[in-house]
Structure formats: structure tokens, C-alpha cells
Coordinates of C-alpha atoms in Angstrom, one line a residue:
X11 CA 123.8 102.1 5.5
X12 CA 123.4 104.9 3.5
X13 CA 119.8 105.4 2.2
X14 CA 120.3 109.0 0.4
X15 CA 122.7 109.8 -2.2
X16 CA 122.8 113.2 -3.2
X17 CA 125.4 114.9 -5.6
X18 CA 126.1 118.5 -5.0
X19 CA 127.3 121.4 -6.9
X20 CA 131.1 122.4 -6.7
X21 CA 132.7 124.1 -3.7
X22 CA 134.4 127.4 -5.2
X23 CA 136.6 130.2 -3.4
X24 CA 136.3 133.7 -5.2
X25 CA 135.5 131.8 -8.4
X26 CA 138.0 129.2 -8.2
X27 CA 137.8 125.4 -7.3
X28 CA 138.4 124.9 -3.5
X29 CA 142.2 122.9 -3.6
X30 CA 145.2 122.7 -1.3
X31 CA 147.6 123.1 -4.4
X32 CA 146.3 126.7 -5.0
X33 CA 146.2 127.1 -1.2
X34 CA 142.6 128.4 -0.7
X35 CA 141.6 125.3 1.1
X36 CA 139.3 126.0 3.9
X37 CA 138.4 123.2 6.7
X38 CA 135.0 123.3 8.5
X39 CA 137.4 123.3 11.9
X40 CA 139.3 126.5 10.5
X41 CA 135.6 128.3 9.6
X42 CA 134.1 127.7 12.7
X43 CA 136.9 129.7 14.6
X44 CA 135.2 132.7 13.2
X45 CA 131.9 132.0 12.4
X46 CA 129.1 130.0 14.3
X47 CA 127.7 126.7 13.1
X48 CA 124.6 128.2 12.4
X49 CA 125.8 130.6 9.8
X50 CA 127.7 128.0 8.0
X51 CA 124.3 126.1 8.1
X52 CA 122.5 129.1 6.9
X53 CA 125.5 129.9 4.3
X54 CA 125.0 126.3 2.7
X55 CA 121.1 126.7 2.8
X56 CA 121.2 129.7 0.8
X57 CA 122.2 127.4 -2.4
X58 CA 120.1 125.1 -3.9
X59 CA 122.5 121.7 -3.3
X60 CA 123.2 121.0 -6.9
X61 CA 124.5 124.6 -7.2
X62 CA 128.1 125.6 -6.6
X63 CA 128.8 127.8 -3.9
X64 CA 131.4 130.4 -4.7
X65 CA 132.7 131.2 -0.7
X66 CA 134.1 134.3 0.3
X67 CA 134.7 136.2 3.4
X68 CA 132.4 138.7 2.3
X69 CA 129.6 136.0 1.7
X70 CA 130.0 134.9 5.4
X71 CA 129.6 138.3 6.4
X72 CA 126.3 138.8 4.7
X73 CA 125.1 135.3 5.9
X74 CA 126.2 136.5 9.4
X75 CA 124.6 139.5 9.3
X76 CA 121.5 137.7 7.6
X77 CA 121.2 135.6 10.8
X78 CA 121.7 138.0 13.2
X79 CA 118.6 140.1 11.9
X80 CA 116.7 137.0 11.9
X81 CA 117.2 136.4 15.4
X82 CA 116.7 140.4 16.3
X83 CA 113.0 139.7 14.6
X84 CA 112.6 136.7 16.9
X85 CA 113.5 138.0 19.9
X86 CA 111.5 141.5 19.0
X87 CA 108.3 138.8 19.1
X88 CA 109.5 137.7 22.4
X89 CA 109.3 141.2 23.9
X90 CA 105.8 141.6 22.1
X91 CA 104.4 138.8 24.0
X92 CA 105.7 139.5 27.2
X93 CA 104.3 143.3 27.2
X94 CA 101.5 142.9 24.5
X95 CA 98.3 141.5 26.1
X96 CA 96.1 141.4 23.4
X97 CA 95.2 138.0 22.1
X98 CA 93.4 138.3 18.7
X99 CA 94.8 137.2 15.1
X100 CA 93.9 139.5 12.2
X101 CA 92.7 138.1 9.2
X102 CA 95.8 139.4 7.2
X103 CA 98.3 138.3 9.8
X104 CA 96.5 134.6 9.5
X105 CA 96.6 135.0 5.7
X106 CA 100.2 136.0 5.7
X107 CA 101.4 133.0 8.2
X108 CA 99.5 130.4 6.1
X109 CA 100.9 131.7 2.5
X110 CA 104.3 131.8 3.9
X111 CA 104.2 128.4 5.7
X112 CA 102.7 126.6 2.6
X113 CA 105.2 128.4 0.5
X114 CA 107.8 127.0 2.9
X115 CA 106.7 123.3 2.2
X116 CA 106.0 123.3 -1.2
X117 CA 109.7 124.8 -1.8
X118 CA 110.9 122.0 -0.1
X119 CA 108.9 119.4 -2.0
X120 CA 110.7 120.9 -5.2
X121 CA 113.9 119.1 -4.7
X122 CA 115.0 120.7 -1.7
X123 CA 114.6 124.1 -2.8
X124 CA 116.2 125.7 0.4
X125 CA 117.2 129.0 -0.9
X126 CA 113.3 129.7 -1.8
X127 CA 112.0 128.0 1.4
X128 CA 114.5 130.8 3.1
X129 CA 112.9 133.6 1.1
X130 CA 109.0 132.3 2.3
X131 CA 110.5 132.9 5.7
X132 CA 111.8 136.3 5.0
X133 CA 108.1 137.1 3.4
X134 CA 106.9 137.1 6.8
X135 CA 109.7 139.1 8.3
X136 CA 110.3 141.8 5.7
X137 CA 106.4 142.1 5.7
X138 CA 106.2 142.7 9.6
X139 CA 109.8 144.2 10.5
X140 CA 108.6 147.8 10.6
X141 CA 105.4 147.2 12.5
X142 CA 106.3 144.1 14.7
X143 CA 105.6 146.2 18.1
X144 CA 101.9 146.6 17.0
X145 CA 101.4 142.8 16.7
X146 CA 99.2 141.2 19.4
X147 CA 100.4 138.5 21.7
X148 CA 98.5 135.6 20.0
X149 CA 100.1 136.9 16.4
X150 CA 103.8 136.8 17.9
X151 CA 103.4 133.5 19.4
X152 CA 101.9 132.2 16.0
X153 CA 104.8 133.8 14.1
X154 CA 107.5 132.9 16.3
X155 CA 106.4 128.8 16.3
X156 CA 106.1 129.0 12.6
X157 CA 109.5 130.5 12.0
X158 CA 111.0 128.4 14.5
X159 CA 109.4 125.0 13.2
X160 CA 110.4 125.8 9.6
X161 CA 114.0 126.5 10.8
X162 CA 114.4 123.9 12.6
X163 CA 113.3 121.5 9.8
X164 CA 116.3 122.8 8.0
X165 CA 118.7 122.2 10.9
X166 CA 118.6 126.0 11.8
X167 CA 118.6 125.8 15.8
X168 CA 117.4 129.3 17.1
X169 CA 119.3 130.3 19.9
X170 CA 118.5 133.8 21.2
X171 CA 121.4 135.7 22.8
X172 CA 121.4 136.2 26.7
X173 CA 121.5 139.6 27.7
X174 CA 123.5 139.8 31.2
X175 CA 121.9 141.2 34.3
X176 CA 124.0 144.1 34.4
X177 CA 123.3 145.5 30.9
X178 CA 119.3 144.9 31.8
X179 CA 119.7 147.1 35.1
X180 CA 121.6 149.9 33.1
X181 CA 118.6 149.5 30.7
X182 CA 116.0 149.7 33.6
X183 CA 117.9 152.9 35.3
X184 CA 117.8 154.8 31.5
X185 CA 114.0 154.1 31.3
X186 CA 113.6 155.4 34.8
X187 CA 115.6 158.5 33.9
X188 CA 114.0 159.0 30.8
X189 CA 110.5 158.7 32.5
X190 CA 111.8 161.7 34.4
X191 CA 112.4 163.7 31.1
X192 CA 116.6 163.6 31.8
X193 CA 117.7 162.7 28.7
X194 CA 121.4 163.6 29.0
X195 CA 121.8 161.4 31.3
X196 CA 119.9 158.5 29.6
X197 CA 122.4 159.2 26.5
X198 CA 125.2 158.8 28.9
X199 CA 123.8 155.4 29.6
X200 CA 123.0 154.7 26.3
X201 CA 126.6 155.3 25.5
X202 CA 127.8 153.2 28.6
X203 CA 126.2 149.9 27.5
X204 CA 127.5 150.5 23.4
X205 CA 130.7 150.6 25.2
X206 CA 129.9 147.4 26.9
X207 CA 128.9 145.6 23.5
X208 CA 125.1 146.2 23.5
X209 CA 122.8 148.4 21.6
X210 CA 119.6 150.0 22.6
X211 CA 116.2 150.5 20.8
X212 CA 113.6 152.4 22.5
X213 CA 110.3 151.1 21.2
X214 CA 106.6 151.4 22.2
X215 CA 107.0 148.4 24.8
X216 CA 110.1 149.5 26.3
X217 CA 114.0 149.1 25.3
X218 CA 114.9 146.5 23.2
X219 CA 118.8 145.3 23.9
X220 CA 120.9 143.5 21.6
X221 CA 124.7 142.8 21.6
X222 CA 126.6 144.6 18.7
X223 CA 128.0 141.1 17.4
X224 CA 125.7 138.5 17.0
X225 CA 126.5 135.3 15.1

């Protein structure tokens, strides 16, 4: 029943081969007690399947942050889709998306070169991270669908965190207070949301809310 047989690289733990006898053995079940399945998948995909993976907690934390940053970018695109009603697509954005999409497929056809495929997605994110809020609705939709489609193709399922209604209401209250130039009270609400585990970024399109721990 096996149709594809692939020899993968060895799994190391801080430079040593994973082995029960060495006491450095980690099961998937134990790993998922600390990190999400998406982080595990991303960690594996960041290595070409024939190459060894040298595991460490530091590596998992780096991948956790990378996944969180990717989800944040997609969530910011949703904010743009909601509030920026322009429907044009500039030639530069269309070219960037087309170039990254082609690079993704070429990398996957090159012996499943997933690290290179992932770097093609980061090409979009790195280029647009600082000006994401200036994108049009149509551009945001196009970028979102391209990134999500290609992530799904390599088994990375995008599930954005749901912001609790309490945090949303506090954010709305803070925006109203800020509009009345009551900045000290607004800072107090920001600190309250921070205490509850959420960060607030003031953007041209309103407040961007994000959980402090995302995996």
C-alpha cells in the first residue's frame, strides 16, 4: 500500500543522535504538550527532508515566533480587508505575488525543497510587513489567498486566534478615550489588556489586537 518511499535525514538533539540510551529521546506526544502541531510541522519543513534536523528547545522557540509572526501578518491583512475599501491592485504587488508563487512551485518541484518554498512566502511578508496597512482590500485578499493556499499545500493549517469579546470591548473603549485625547486613561486600558495577555498596536486602520503567546 506504500506508493512513495523517502529516506529522511537523521534526527539529532543538540548535535547528538536521538536515542533512549542517551536519555535525549523526545516523543511527538511529549512535544505537543509544549508546542502546537503547526510549529512541529513548520520545524520539519524548514529542513530539506534528506537533511538532518538538529533539535533544541531554542529551535522550537524560534519556529514558534516565526509561526506567530506569519499568523500576525495574515491577521493584519484581515484588518486591511475590513477597513480599506479600495479595490485596485498595483503592478508591483501583482508582480511580487506572481514571482513568489512561481518560486514556491519551483522549489517544491526541486525534490520537495520546502525550506526554499517557505522562503518564497517570506519574500512577500518581508517586503510588505512595514507597509501592510497601505494595501488595498483587493491586494490584501490576493496576498492572503496566495499565502494560505501554499501553506495548506505543505500541511500548514492557518487558524487565527480568536480575540475574546472582553478584550474587543476594552479596545473599543480605549479608542473612544484616545479620540477624546484622554491619553493617560488610554494607557491604563492598554496596560489592563497587557495584563490579560494581549498586546495593542495602534494602526491607521484602528487597533490591532494580538495574544502575547501564540503557537
